[in-house]
Amino acid sequence: MNIAWKELKKNKSRFYILGSIVLLISLLTFIISGLANGLSQDNASLIKNLPNGEFYMTKDADQTYNLSKINHTTQEKLLKTEKDALALSIQMGFLNDVDGKQRSVSFVTATDSKFFPEVSAGEIILDSSMKEKGIQVGDKLTNNQYSGEFIVKGFEEQSKYSHAPVAFINIKDYEEIYKLAEMQLIFMPEKVISQDETNDLQSFSKKEFLHTISSYKAEQLTLNTIVWFLVVISGMLFAIFFYMMNVQKMGLFGILKAIGVKTSSLFYMMWTQMSFITFIALAVSITLSHLLHVFAPKGMPYYLSMETTVILSIMFLFIGFIGATLSGIQIKKVEPLKAIQRGEG
């Protein structure tokens, strides 16, 4: 331990450079992860806010929910098997506000359920982001395919779908706009139905259903690939840095081994240095990445949970440990006399 600290002090400029690089990479990783989670919420918070359960759509829809049409008989049978089950439909559309401006929304309608707000015919409940566009409770909104007017009844927090604010409407109003009598999906919280009851339906867990949304899958795959690529790069940096340091210290290692210092102690010294650098870099990058949520532009979708922060931090420490260990394999192979002669040469 003393040797590790003495070397940190002696070569602090080198370790400072490594720490700065790890800090920048980890900060970039946390920020991209926050953006990935933020986009995930902005894209599908309507679904993510639901409890774990099973989604059902017709098999002939080919995993495309808006092509699914569940007949009334099947719907009624499934809804009776679970008291919290619901049928729902989602369609993209638009609303005309009081000034005649068109506002893109995701129309959502559902059977009676505790998971979605109750909406009467002629009423509408919007995602709270619509407040920023000047829409208020009591405003009258229209749609070109709807004969009447929608009266804004209230607002829901974090209700987005496909990056558009959700508009909850009554089933009868939904049928008038889209000329569809069948619902697209059945949601069964924490309950899996036997195959005999769902011959014509295909089931999806919440995670699986989210990946049927093409925009969601593409966004998350791209951003998460970048995140893990950066984590791997950090491990490679540790491996390269400690390898170069170890090459320069072969003579020192030979002397230490000659006086009886165990190889395990030399590895422990290297792990101590790696842990110290990583802990400091992570502490700063975590602080800055969480502060970004406060100072980020209001419209930027950014959400970095503590769970994600902890997972990424553990991964950085694990990858750093692997990288440093791989670079130290040469320490195990070093022979005291040869290493001393090499150091003298």
C-alpha atoms as a printed R data frame, in Angstrom:
    type eleno elety resid chain resno       x       y       z
1   ATOM     1    CA   MET     A     1   0.000   0.000   0.000
2   ATOM     2    CA   ASN     A     2   2.804   2.437   0.927
3   ATOM     3    CA   ILE     A     3   4.603   1.706  -2.343
4   ATOM     4    CA   ALA     A     4   1.384   2.391  -4.281
5   ATOM     5    CA   TRP     A     5   0.914   5.808  -2.647
6   ATOM     6    CA   LYS     A     6   4.576   6.746  -3.012
7   ATOM     7    CA   GLU     A     7   4.458   5.978  -6.726
8   ATOM     8    CA   LEU     A     8   1.231   7.967  -7.110
9   ATOM     9    CA   LYS     A     9   2.965  10.974  -5.560
10  ATOM    10    CA   LYS     A    10   6.171  10.504  -7.533
11  ATOM    11    CA   ASN     A    11   4.466  10.102 -10.924
12  ATOM    12    CA   LYS     A    12   1.380  12.194 -10.186
13  ATOM    13    CA   SER     A    13   1.462  13.920 -13.579
14  ATOM    14    CA   ARG     A    14   1.134  10.560 -15.379
15  ATOM    15    CA   PHE     A    15  -1.663   9.386 -13.107
16  ATOM    16    CA   TYR     A    16  -3.321  12.798 -13.411
17  ATOM    17    CA   ILE     A    17  -3.410  12.400 -17.210
18  ATOM    18    CA   LEU     A    18  -4.900   8.887 -16.915
19  ATOM    19    CA   GLY     A    19  -7.461  10.091 -14.358
20  ATOM    20    CA   SER     A    20  -8.468  12.993 -16.601
21  ATOM    21    CA   ILE     A    21  -9.002  10.669 -19.560
22  ATOM    22    CA   VAL     A    22 -11.068   8.235 -17.440
23  ATOM    23    CA   LEU     A    23 -13.035  11.203 -16.081
24  ATOM    24    CA   LEU     A    24 -13.889  12.454 -19.565
25  ATOM    25    CA   ILE     A    25 -14.833   8.992 -20.852
26  ATOM    26    CA   SER     A    26 -16.975   8.169 -17.807
27  ATOM    27    CA   LEU     A    27 -18.637  11.609 -17.956
28  ATOM    28    CA   LEU     A    28 -19.454  11.101 -21.637
29  ATOM    29    CA   THR     A    29 -20.776   7.614 -20.825
30  ATOM    30    CA   PHE     A    30 -23.051   8.891 -18.055
31  ATOM    31    CA   ILE     A    31 -24.340  11.738 -20.233
32  ATOM    32    CA   ILE     A    32 -25.119   9.430 -23.173
33  ATOM    33    CA   SER     A    33 -26.777   6.974 -20.787
34  ATOM    34    CA   GLY     A    34 -28.858   9.840 -19.379
35  ATOM    35    CA   LEU     A    35 -29.874  10.844 -22.898
36  ATOM    36    CA   ALA     A    36 -30.738   7.219 -23.740
37  ATOM    37    CA   ASN     A    37 -32.965   6.961 -20.657
38  ATOM    38    CA   GLY     A    38 -34.454  10.382 -21.341
39  ATOM    39    CA   LEU     A    39 -35.300   9.464 -24.930
40  ATOM    40    CA   SER     A    40 -36.709   6.178 -23.669
41  ATOM    41    CA   GLN     A    41 -39.078   8.070 -21.364
42  ATOM    42    CA   ASP     A    42 -39.951  10.565 -24.077
43  ATOM    43    CA   ASN     A    43 -40.642   7.755 -26.534
44  ATOM    44    CA   ALA     A    44 -42.635   5.321 -24.413
45  ATOM    45    CA   SER     A    45 -43.364   6.574 -20.885
46  ATOM    46    CA   LEU     A    46 -47.024   5.628 -21.468
47  ATOM    47    CA   ILE     A    47 -45.967   1.947 -21.580
48  ATOM    48    CA   LYS     A    48 -43.063   2.151 -19.125
49  ATOM    49    CA   ASN     A    49 -45.336   3.597 -16.436
50  ATOM    50    CA   LEU     A    50 -47.481   0.458 -16.530
51  ATOM    51    CA   PRO     A    51 -46.667  -2.401 -14.119
52  ATOM    52    CA   ASN     A    52 -44.991  -5.566 -15.374
53  ATOM    53    CA   GLY     A    53 -47.372  -7.762 -17.290
54  ATOM    54    CA   GLU     A    54 -48.241  -9.223 -20.678
55  ATOM    55    CA   PHE     A    55 -49.384  -7.435 -23.821
56  ATOM    56    CA   TYR     A    56 -51.458  -9.348 -26.371
57  ATOM    57    CA   MET     A    57 -51.998  -8.520 -30.028
58  ATOM    58    CA   THR     A    58 -53.231 -10.615 -32.941
59  ATOM    59    CA   LYS     A    59 -50.659 -12.929 -34.529
60  ATOM    60    CA   ASP     A    60 -51.459 -11.750 -38.063
61  ATOM    61    CA   ALA     A    61 -50.424  -8.211 -37.048
62  ATOM    62    CA   ASP     A    62 -46.793  -9.396 -37.370
63  ATOM    63    CA   GLN     A    63 -45.710  -7.606 -34.170
64  ATOM    64    CA   THR     A    64 -47.120  -4.289 -35.412
65  ATOM    65    CA   TYR     A    65 -49.622  -3.137 -32.800
66  ATOM    66    CA   ASN     A    66 -51.538  -0.701 -35.049
67  ATOM    67    CA   LEU     A    67 -52.379  -3.570 -37.422
68  ATOM    68    CA   SER     A    68 -53.840  -5.644 -34.585
69  ATOM    69    CA   LYS     A    69 -57.626  -5.996 -34.276
70  ATOM    70    CA   ILE     A    70 -58.871  -8.038 -31.322
71  ATOM    71    CA   ASN     A    71 -62.460  -9.215 -31.744
72  ATOM    72    CA   HIS     A    72 -65.002  -8.373 -29.049
73  ATOM    73    CA   THR     A    73 -65.567 -11.974 -27.964
74  ATOM    74    CA   THR     A    74 -61.872 -12.568 -27.229
75  ATOM    75    CA   GLN     A    75 -61.597  -9.184 -25.538
76  ATOM    76    CA   GLU     A    76 -64.519  -9.786 -23.187
77  ATOM    77    CA   LYS     A    77 -63.264 -13.274 -22.301
78  ATOM    78    CA   LEU     A    78 -59.784 -12.035 -21.392
79  ATOM    79    CA   LEU     A    79 -60.955  -9.009 -19.457
80  ATOM    80    CA   LYS     A    80 -63.087 -11.244 -17.249
81  ATOM    81    CA   THR     A    81 -60.097 -13.391 -16.255
82  ATOM    82    CA   GLU     A    82 -58.259 -10.525 -14.514
83  ATOM    83    CA   LYS     A    83 -59.891  -7.566 -12.765
84  ATOM    84    CA   ASP     A    84 -57.065  -5.134 -13.632
85  ATOM    85    CA   ALA     A    85 -56.841  -6.201 -17.295
86  ATOM    86    CA   LEU     A    86 -57.610  -3.631 -19.961
87  ATOM    87    CA   ALA     A    87 -57.977  -3.258 -23.701
88  ATOM    88    CA   LEU     A    88 -56.349  -0.257 -25.343
89  ATOM    89    CA   SER     A    89 -55.611   1.329 -28.698
90  ATOM    90    CA   ILE     A    90 -52.981   3.872 -29.730
91  ATOM    91    CA   GLN     A    91 -52.920   5.979 -32.894
92  ATOM    92    CA   MET     A    92 -50.920   9.012 -33.932
93  ATOM    93    CA   GLY     A    93 -52.937  12.085 -34.810
94  ATOM    94    CA   PHE     A    94 -53.294  15.804 -34.233
95  ATOM    95    CA   LEU     A    95 -55.437  18.373 -32.465
96  ATOM    96    CA   ASN     A    96 -56.316  21.936 -33.421
97  ATOM    97    CA   ASP     A    97 -55.898  24.313 -30.485
98  ATOM    98    CA   VAL     A    98 -57.932  27.453 -29.794
99  ATOM    99    CA   ASP     A    99 -55.686  29.439 -32.152
100 ATOM   100    CA   GLY     A   100 -56.082  26.912 -34.967
101 ATOM   101    CA   LYS     A   101 -52.555  25.510 -34.656
102 ATOM   102    CA   GLN     A   102 -52.133  21.781 -35.193
103 ATOM   103    CA   ARG     A   103 -50.552  19.850 -32.317
104 ATOM   104    CA   SER     A   104 -49.242  16.313 -32.863
105 ATOM   105    CA   VAL     A   105 -50.456  13.841 -30.250
106 ATOM   106    CA   SER     A   106 -50.798  10.114 -29.639
107 ATOM   107    CA   PHE     A   107 -54.469   9.334 -29.159
108 ATOM   108    CA   VAL     A   108 -54.996   6.646 -26.519
109 ATOM   109    CA   THR     A   109 -58.251   5.016 -25.520
110 ATOM   110    CA   ALA     A   110 -58.816   2.159 -23.077
111 ATOM   111    CA   THR     A   111 -61.465   0.236 -21.227
112 ATOM   112    CA   ASP     A   112 -62.074   1.166 -17.581
113 ATOM   113    CA   SER     A   113 -58.820   0.763 -15.669
114 ATOM   114    CA   LYS     A   114 -56.939   2.165 -12.695
115 ATOM   115    CA   PHE     A   115 -53.858   2.567 -14.909
116 ATOM   116    CA   PHE     A   116 -55.363   5.181 -17.251
117 ATOM   117    CA   PRO     A   117 -57.543   8.206 -16.429
118 ATOM   118    CA   GLU     A   118 -61.303   7.932 -16.942
119 ATOM   119    CA   VAL     A   119 -62.499  10.110 -19.806
120 ATOM   120    CA   SER     A   120 -66.107  10.802 -20.805
121 ATOM   121    CA   ALA     A   121 -67.285  11.371 -24.371
122 ATOM   122    CA   GLY     A   122 -66.307  14.840 -25.589
123 ATOM   123    CA   GLU     A   123 -63.540  15.186 -22.993
124 ATOM   124    CA   ILE     A   124 -59.776  14.849 -23.335
125 ATOM   125    CA   ILE     A   125 -56.860  14.518 -20.902
126 ATOM   126    CA   LEU     A   126 -53.426  15.544 -22.182
127 ATOM   127    CA   ASP     A   127 -49.823  15.060 -21.207
128 ATOM   128    CA   SER     A   128 -48.608  17.939 -19.019
129 ATOM   129    CA   SER     A   129 -46.123  19.062 -21.701
130 ATOM   130    CA   MET     A   130 -49.098  20.557 -23.575
131 ATOM   131    CA   LYS     A   131 -49.313  23.242 -20.877
132 ATOM   132    CA   GLU     A   132 -46.106  24.720 -22.273
133 ATOM   133    CA   LYS     A   133 -47.898  25.174 -25.590
134 ATOM   134    CA   GLY     A   134 -50.523  27.357 -23.975
135 ATOM   135    CA   ILE     A   135 -53.291  24.768 -23.603
136 ATOM   136    CA   GLN     A   136 -55.292  25.041 -20.389
137 ATOM   137    CA   VAL     A   137 -58.063  23.159 -18.603
138 ATOM   138    CA   GLY     A   138 -61.379  24.076 -20.212
139 ATOM   139    CA   ASP     A   139 -59.934  24.808 -23.666
140 ATOM   140    CA   LYS     A   140 -61.865  23.435 -26.616
141 ATOM   141    CA   LEU     A   141 -59.819  21.467 -29.131
142 ATOM   142    CA   THR     A   142 -60.893  19.971 -32.449
143 ATOM   143    CA   ASN     A   143 -59.892  17.242 -34.872
144 ATOM   144    CA   ASN     A   144 -60.752  17.187 -38.568
145 ATOM   145    CA   GLN     A   145 -62.211  13.661 -38.306
146 ATOM   146    CA   TYR     A   146 -64.268  14.451 -35.199
147 ATOM   147    CA   SER     A   147 -67.656  16.089 -35.479
148 ATOM   148    CA   GLY     A   148 -67.623  17.760 -32.068
149 ATOM   149    CA   GLU     A   149 -65.140  19.480 -29.787
150 ATOM   150    CA   PHE     A   150 -62.867  18.086 -27.090
151 ATOM   151    CA   ILE     A   151 -62.939  19.887 -23.746
152 ATOM   152    CA   VAL     A   152 -59.642  19.660 -21.872
153 ATOM   153    CA   LYS     A   153 -60.460  17.980 -18.567
154 ATOM   154    CA   GLY     A   154 -56.941  17.812 -17.102
155 ATOM   155    CA   PHE     A   155 -53.317  16.794 -17.529
156 ATOM   156    CA   GLU     A   156 -51.243  13.695 -16.793
157 ATOM   157    CA   GLU     A   157 -47.538  13.698 -15.900
158 ATOM   158    CA   GLN     A   158 -45.035  11.700 -17.984
159 ATOM   159    CA   SER     A   159 -47.464  10.401 -20.622
160 ATOM   160    CA   LYS     A   160 -45.583  10.300 -23.904
161 ATOM   161    CA   TYR     A   161 -45.654   7.884 -26.810
162 ATOM   162    CA   SER     A   162 -43.463   7.971 -29.903
163 ATOM   163    CA   HIS     A   163 -42.077  11.356 -28.747
164 ATOM   164    CA   ALA     A   164 -45.578  12.867 -28.832
165 ATOM   165    CA   PRO     A   165 -47.752  13.901 -25.888
166 ATOM   166    CA   VAL     A   166 -50.545  11.437 -25.162
167 ATOM   167    CA   ALA     A   167 -54.195  12.482 -25.527
168 ATOM   168    CA   PHE     A   168 -56.583  10.226 -23.606
169 ATOM   169    CA   ILE     A   169 -60.040  10.104 -25.203
170 ATOM   170    CA   ASN     A   170 -63.230   8.092 -24.811
171 ATOM   171    CA   ILE     A   171 -63.650   4.870 -26.816
172 ATOM   172    CA   LYS     A   172 -66.672   6.248 -28.697
173 ATOM   173    CA   ASP     A   173 -64.723   9.344 -29.788
174 ATOM   174    CA   TYR     A   174 -61.790   7.144 -30.860
175 ATOM   175    CA   GLU     A   175 -64.126   4.992 -32.995
176 ATOM   176    CA   GLU     A   176 -65.535   8.086 -34.690
177 ATOM   177    CA   ILE     A   177 -62.077   9.457 -35.574
178 ATOM   178    CA   TYR     A   178 -60.490   6.220 -36.809
179 ATOM   179    CA   LYS     A   179 -63.614   4.266 -37.865
180 ATOM   180    CA   LEU     A   180 -62.343   1.234 -35.903
181 ATOM   181    CA   ALA     A   181 -64.514  -0.774 -33.531
182 ATOM   182    CA   GLU     A   182 -61.855  -3.294 -32.431
183 ATOM   183    CA   MET     A   183 -59.155  -2.586 -29.866
184 ATOM   184    CA   GLN     A   184 -55.513  -3.211 -30.718
185 ATOM   185    CA   LEU     A   185 -54.074  -4.575 -27.474
186 ATOM   186    CA   ILE     A   186 -54.932  -6.397 -24.282
187 ATOM   187    CA   PHE     A   187 -52.789  -5.730 -21.210
188 ATOM   188    CA   MET     A   188 -52.789  -8.254 -18.360
189 ATOM   189    CA   PRO     A   189 -50.747  -7.139 -15.320
190 ATOM   190    CA   GLU     A   190 -48.715  -9.946 -13.775
191 ATOM   191    CA   LYS     A   191 -50.813 -12.654 -15.431
192 ATOM   192    CA   VAL     A   192 -50.032 -15.034 -18.283
193 ATOM   193    CA   ILE     A   193 -53.019 -16.574 -20.050
194 ATOM   194    CA   SER     A   194 -52.955 -20.188 -21.221
195 ATOM   195    CA   GLN     A   195 -52.430 -20.744 -24.943
196 ATOM   196    CA   ASP     A   196 -55.910 -22.281 -25.261
197 ATOM   197    CA   GLU     A   197 -57.409 -18.911 -24.391
198 ATOM   198    CA   THR     A   198 -55.168 -16.955 -26.780
199 ATOM   199    CA   ASN     A   199 -54.952 -19.111 -29.920
200 ATOM   200    CA   ASP     A   200 -55.071 -16.111 -32.256
201 ATOM   201    CA   LEU     A   201 -53.012 -13.799 -30.060
202 ATOM   202    CA   GLN     A   202 -49.299 -13.266 -29.537
203 ATOM   203    CA   SER     A   203 -48.020 -12.288 -26.100
204 ATOM   204    CA   PHE     A   204 -45.231  -9.860 -25.211
205 ATOM   205    CA   SER     A   205 -43.663  -8.883 -21.920
206 ATOM   206    CA   LYS     A   206 -43.435  -5.144 -21.328
207 ATOM   207    CA   LYS     A   207 -39.782  -5.130 -22.422
208 ATOM   208    CA   GLU     A   208 -40.578  -7.158 -25.534
209 ATOM   209    CA   PHE     A   209 -43.474  -4.904 -26.446
210 ATOM   210    CA   LEU     A   210 -41.286  -1.809 -26.150
211 ATOM   211    CA   HIS     A   211 -38.933  -3.345 -28.714
212 ATOM   212    CA   THR     A   212 -41.783  -3.749 -31.188
213 ATOM   213    CA   ILE     A   213 -41.825   0.059 -31.363
214 ATOM   214    CA   SER     A   214 -39.348   0.620 -34.206
215 ATOM   215    CA   SER     A   215 -38.168   4.086 -33.136
216 ATOM   216    CA   TYR     A   216 -37.642   2.919 -29.533
217 ATOM   217    CA   LYS     A   217 -35.590  -0.121 -30.524
218 ATOM   218    CA   ALA     A   218 -33.364   1.824 -32.938
219 ATOM   219    CA   GLU     A   219 -32.673   4.656 -30.477
220 ATOM   220    CA   GLN     A   220 -31.868   2.424 -27.528
221 ATOM   221    CA   LEU     A   221 -29.709   0.013 -29.517
222 ATOM   222    CA   THR     A   222 -27.597   2.849 -30.932
223 ATOM   223    CA   LEU     A   223 -27.096   4.744 -27.676
224 ATOM   224    CA   ASN     A   224 -26.528   1.659 -25.499
225 ATOM   225    CA   THR     A   225 -23.944   0.369 -27.976
226 ATOM   226    CA   ILE     A   226 -22.068   3.663 -27.635
227 ATOM   227    CA   VAL     A   227 -22.263   3.453 -23.822
228 ATOM   228    CA   TRP     A   228 -20.780  -0.044 -23.598
229 ATOM   229    CA   PHE     A   229 -18.196   0.779 -26.260
230 ATOM   230    CA   LEU     A   230 -16.962   3.649 -24.070
231 ATOM   231    CA   VAL     A   231 -16.825   1.359 -21.022
232 ATOM   232    CA   VAL     A   232 -14.648  -1.097 -22.962
233 ATOM   233    CA   ILE     A   233 -12.386   1.761 -24.135
234 ATOM   234    CA   SER     A   234 -11.792   2.746 -20.509
235 ATOM   235    CA   GLY     A   235 -10.609  -0.807 -19.766
236 ATOM   236    CA   MET     A   236  -8.252  -0.693 -22.745
237 ATOM   237    CA   LEU     A   237  -6.843   2.605 -21.490
238 ATOM   238    CA   PHE     A   238  -6.019   1.059 -18.110
239 ATOM   239    CA   ALA     A   239  -4.393  -1.936 -19.807
240 ATOM   240    CA   ILE     A   240  -2.230   0.221 -22.099
241 ATOM   241    CA   PHE     A   241  -1.292   2.721 -19.369
242 ATOM   242    CA   PHE     A   242  -0.247   0.151 -16.776
243 ATOM   243    CA   TYR     A   243   1.521  -1.943 -19.412
244 ATOM   244    CA   MET     A   244   3.694   1.041 -20.355
245 ATOM   245    CA   MET     A   245   4.306   1.836 -16.693
246 ATOM   246    CA   ASN     A   246   5.221  -1.774 -15.927
247 ATOM   247    CA   VAL     A   247   7.713  -1.945 -18.831
248 ATOM   248    CA   GLN     A   248   9.506   1.080 -17.394
249 ATOM   249    CA   LYS     A   249   9.567  -0.458 -13.897
250 ATOM   250    CA   MET     A   250  10.949  -3.924 -14.705
251 ATOM   251    CA   GLY     A   251  14.147  -3.133 -12.833
252 ATOM   252    CA   LEU     A   252  12.181  -1.993  -9.777
253 ATOM   253    CA   PHE     A   253  10.037  -5.120  -9.863
254 ATOM   254    CA   GLY     A   254  13.185  -7.254 -10.061
255 ATOM   255    CA   ILE     A   255  14.649  -5.584  -6.990
256 ATOM   256    CA   LEU     A   256  11.379  -5.890  -5.058
257 ATOM   257    CA   LYS     A   257  11.092  -9.570  -5.944
258 ATOM   258    CA   ALA     A   258  14.742 -10.108  -4.992
259 ATOM   259    CA   ILE     A   259  14.144  -8.724  -1.491
260 ATOM   260    CA   GLY     A   260  11.121 -10.972  -1.010
261 ATOM   261    CA   VAL     A   261   8.110  -8.907  -2.140
262 ATOM   262    CA   LYS     A   262   5.425 -11.265  -3.401
263 ATOM   263    CA   THR     A   263   3.928 -10.983  -6.884
264 ATOM   264    CA   SER     A   264   0.486 -10.687  -5.295
265 ATOM   265    CA   SER     A   265   1.675  -7.580  -3.425
266 ATOM   266    CA   LEU     A   266   2.780  -5.990  -6.707
267 ATOM   267    CA   PHE     A   267  -0.638  -6.718  -8.208
268 ATOM   268    CA   TYR     A   268  -2.280  -5.278  -5.101
269 ATOM   269    CA   MET     A   269  -0.226  -2.102  -5.568
270 ATOM   270    CA   MET     A   270  -1.460  -1.789  -9.151
271 ATOM   271    CA   TRP     A   271  -5.094  -2.471  -8.176
272 ATOM   272    CA   THR     A   272  -4.863   0.157  -5.428
273 ATOM   273    CA   GLN     A   273  -3.688   2.772  -7.916
274 ATOM   274    CA   MET     A   274  -6.382   1.775 -10.431
275 ATOM   275    CA   SER     A   275  -9.127   1.917  -7.762
276 ATOM   276    CA   PHE     A   276  -7.990   5.297  -6.467
277 ATOM   277    CA   ILE     A   277  -7.917   6.862  -9.946
278 ATOM   278    CA   THR     A   278 -11.280   5.337 -10.930
279 ATOM   279    CA   PHE     A   279 -13.041   6.323  -7.693
280 ATOM   280    CA   ILE     A   280 -11.928   9.953  -8.014
281 ATOM   281    CA   ALA     A   281 -12.818  10.100 -11.721
282 ATOM   282    CA   LEU     A   282 -16.241   8.504 -11.122
283 ATOM   283    CA   ALA     A   283 -17.050  10.782  -8.179
284 ATOM   284    CA   VAL     A   284 -16.446  13.881 -10.309
285 ATOM   285    CA   SER     A   285 -18.183  12.530 -13.432
286 ATOM   286    CA   ILE     A   286 -21.253  11.343 -11.472
287 ATOM   287    CA   THR     A   287 -21.576  14.751  -9.810
288 ATOM   288    CA   LEU     A   288 -21.289  16.616 -13.126
289 ATOM   289    CA   SER     A   289 -23.645  14.255 -15.004
290 ATOM   290    CA   HIS     A   290 -26.361  14.631 -12.345
291 ATOM   291    CA   LEU     A   291 -25.908  18.406 -12.277
292 ATOM   292    CA   LEU     A   292 -26.493  18.411 -16.036
293 ATOM   293    CA   HIS     A   293 -30.124  17.506 -15.355
294 ATOM   294    CA   VAL     A   294 -30.473  20.819 -13.493
295 ATOM   295    CA   PHE     A   295 -28.725  23.000 -16.077
296 ATOM   296    CA   ALA     A   296 -29.808  21.180 -19.264
297 ATOM   297    CA   PRO     A   297 -32.193  22.998 -21.637
298 ATOM   298    CA   LYS     A   298 -35.807  22.487 -20.624
299 ATOM   299    CA   GLY     A   299 -36.767  20.516 -23.720
300 ATOM   300    CA   MET     A   300 -33.820  18.110 -23.624
301 ATOM   301    CA   PRO     A   301 -34.896  14.555 -22.671
302 ATOM   302    CA   TYR     A   302 -32.358  13.648 -19.982
303 ATOM   303    CA   TYR     A   303 -32.850  11.196 -17.128
304 ATOM   304    CA   LEU     A   304 -30.046   9.464 -15.230
305 ATOM   305    CA   SER     A   305 -31.314   7.183 -12.463
306 ATOM   306    CA   MET     A   306 -29.250   6.119  -9.473
307 ATOM   307    CA   GLU     A   307 -29.688   2.488 -10.557
308 ATOM   308    CA   THR     A   308 -28.073   3.210 -13.924
309 ATOM   309    CA   THR     A   309 -25.324   5.235 -12.219
310 ATOM   310    CA   VAL     A   310 -24.468   2.381  -9.846
311 ATOM   311    CA   ILE     A   311 -24.467  -0.244 -12.634
312 ATOM   312    CA   LEU     A   312 -22.171   1.819 -14.864
313 ATOM   313    CA   SER     A   313 -19.856   2.627 -11.936
314 ATOM   314    CA   ILE     A   314 -19.494  -1.062 -11.095
315 ATOM   315    CA   MET     A   315 -18.809  -1.820 -14.767
316 ATOM   316    CA   PHE     A   316 -16.098   0.859 -14.919
317 ATOM   317    CA   LEU     A   317 -14.411  -0.575 -11.813
318 ATOM   318    CA   PHE     A   318 -14.703  -4.148 -13.130
319 ATOM   319    CA   ILE     A   319 -13.359  -3.290 -16.605
320 ATOM   320    CA   GLY     A   320 -10.567  -1.205 -15.035
321 ATOM   321    CA   PHE     A   321  -9.662  -4.142 -12.796
322 ATOM   322    CA   ILE     A   322  -9.550  -6.513 -15.783
323 ATOM   323    CA   GLY     A   323  -7.473  -4.070 -17.843
324 ATOM   324    CA   ALA     A   324  -4.959  -3.463 -15.078
325 ATOM   325    CA   THR     A   325  -4.702  -7.188 -14.298
326 ATOM   326    CA   LEU     A   326  -4.057  -8.143 -17.930
327 ATOM   327    CA   SER     A   327  -1.316  -5.535 -18.165
328 ATOM   328    CA   GLY     A   328   0.294  -6.978 -15.048
329 ATOM   329    CA   ILE     A   329   0.740 -10.526 -16.370
330 ATOM   330    CA   GLN     A   330   4.325  -9.581 -17.227
331 ATOM   331    CA   ILE     A   331   4.977  -8.902 -13.521
332 ATOM   332    CA   LYS     A   332   4.274 -12.547 -12.741
333 ATOM   333    CA   LYS     A   333   6.736 -13.712 -15.391
334 ATOM   334    CA   VAL     A   334   9.574 -11.367 -14.429
335 ATOM   335    CA   GLU     A   335  12.803 -12.941 -13.141
336 ATOM   336    CA   PRO     A   336  14.613 -10.749 -10.573
337 ATOM   337    CA   LEU     A   337  18.143 -10.999 -12.034
338 ATOM   338    CA   LYS     A   338  17.109 -10.461 -15.661
339 ATOM   339    CA   ALA     A   339  14.815  -7.586 -14.723
340 ATOM   340    CA   ILE     A   340  17.570  -5.854 -12.722
341 ATOM   341    CA   GLN     A   341  20.057  -6.259 -15.601
342 ATOM   342    CA   ARG     A   342  17.427  -4.927 -18.037
343 ATOM   343    CA   GLY     A   343  16.784  -1.956 -15.781
344 ATOM   344    CA   GLU     A   344  20.519  -1.243 -15.558
345 ATOM   345    CA   GLY     A   345  20.926  -1.607 -19.335
